[in-house]
Amino acid sequence: MSENNQFSISLELVEDYLFKIDFGEFGDVLTDEPPPLGSGEGPNPSRLVAAAVGNCLCASLLFALRKHKDSPGQVRATVQGELERQDGRWRIGKLEVVMQVENPDALPHLPQALASFEDFCVVTQSIRSGIPVHVKVQDTQGNALN
């Protein structure tokens, strides 16, 4: 992780519910809501959350194995999300993550890694414990609207 513990992204409405997310030096990603609300031209935010959890868990498992000098080879994950109504609003009710590790018998430190890798996952642990989100709405001149 870099010395700077802050990050920033920018989002801009393209049309309807299609947004361009600017990741700076990493380029842009288009997101959209599925029909009938949007046109489904990109992943929606719920899928981005699932991707972030799956990616972070894979990276954390790799980190845990590699710190013991194990060479895990291919690591894959499938994340199944389920939306549910909570207090009348749609929310991500749960995420089921299934990970696959190539050649587990060749990984002598796999039990130790499996016991600790989730603790290294910034995204999963942040979501599990709750993330404070502070929201400010402004006009284009920077004046507060809420």
mmCIF file of N, CA, C and O in Angstrom, residues 135-146:
data_model
loop_
_atom_site.group_PDB
_atom_site.id
_atom_site.type_symbol
_atom_site.label_atom_id
_atom_site.label_comp_id
_atom_site.label_asym_id
_atom_site.label_seq_id
_atom_site.Cartn_x
_atom_site.Cartn_y
_atom_site.Cartn_z
ATOM 1 N N VAL A 135 -21.982 12.455 3.199
ATOM 2 C CA VAL A 135 -22.456 12.928 1.897
ATOM 3 C C VAL A 135 -22.739 14.419 1.975
ATOM 4 O O VAL A 135 -23.417 14.887 2.889
ATOM 5 N N LYS A 136 -22.219 15.140 0.989
ATOM 6 C CA LYS A 136 -22.469 16.567 0.862
ATOM 7 C C LYS A 136 -22.931 16.804 -0.568
ATOM 8 O O LYS A 136 -22.296 16.327 -1.513
ATOM 9 N N VAL A 137 -24.024 17.521 -0.754
ATOM 10 C CA VAL A 137 -24.525 17.854 -2.086
ATOM 11 C C VAL A 137 -24.337 19.351 -2.296
ATOM 12 O O VAL A 137 -24.726 20.155 -1.447
ATOM 13 N N GLN A 138 -23.721 19.700 -3.444
ATOM 14 C CA GLN A 138 -23.428 21.098 -3.755
ATOM 15 C C GLN A 138 -23.925 21.438 -5.151
ATOM 16 O O GLN A 138 -24.125 20.553 -5.977
ATOM 17 N N ASP A 139 -24.074 22.742 -5.411
ATOM 18 C CA ASP A 139 -24.310 23.158 -6.782
ATOM 19 C C ASP A 139 -22.965 23.241 -7.489
ATOM 20 O O ASP A 139 -21.913 22.977 -6.878
ATOM 21 N N THR A 140 -22.960 23.600 -8.756
ATOM 22 C CA THR A 140 -21.712 23.605 -9.521
ATOM 23 C C THR A 140 -20.733 24.688 -9.074
ATOM 24 O O THR A 140 -19.567 24.673 -9.454
ATOM 25 N N GLN A 141 -21.184 25.633 -8.236
ATOM 26 C CA GLN A 141 -20.295 26.666 -7.699
ATOM 27 C C GLN A 141 -19.745 26.277 -6.335
ATOM 28 O O GLN A 141 -18.993 27.039 -5.728
ATOM 29 N N GLY A 142 -20.142 25.097 -5.824
ATOM 30 C CA GLY A 142 -19.635 24.645 -4.549
ATOM 31 C C GLY A 142 -20.488 25.019 -3.351
ATOM 32 O O GLY A 142 -20.075 24.828 -2.211
ATOM 33 N N ASN A 143 -21.679 25.551 -3.592
ATOM 34 C CA ASN A 143 -22.575 25.923 -2.499
ATOM 35 C C ASN A 143 -23.334 24.697 -2.004
ATOM 36 O O ASN A 143 -23.888 23.942 -2.790
ATOM 37 N N ALA A 144 -23.382 24.535 -0.693
ATOM 38 C CA ALA A 144 -24.046 23.373 -0.096
ATOM 39 C C ALA A 144 -25.543 23.389 -0.380
ATOM 40 O O ALA A 144 -26.183 24.449 -0.286
ATOM 41 N N LEU A 145 -26.071 22.228 -0.731
ATOM 42 C CA LEU A 145 -27.511 22.092 -0.955
ATOM 43 C C LEU A 145 -28.181 21.238 0.125
ATOM 44 O O LEU A 145 -29.395 21.110 0.134
ATOM 45 N N ASN A 146 -27.402 20.646 0.981
ATOM 46 C CA ASN A 146 -28.009 19.865 2.073
ATOM 47 C C ASN A 146 -27.338 20.149 3.392
ATOM 48 O O ASN A 146 -26.338 20.759 3.496
#
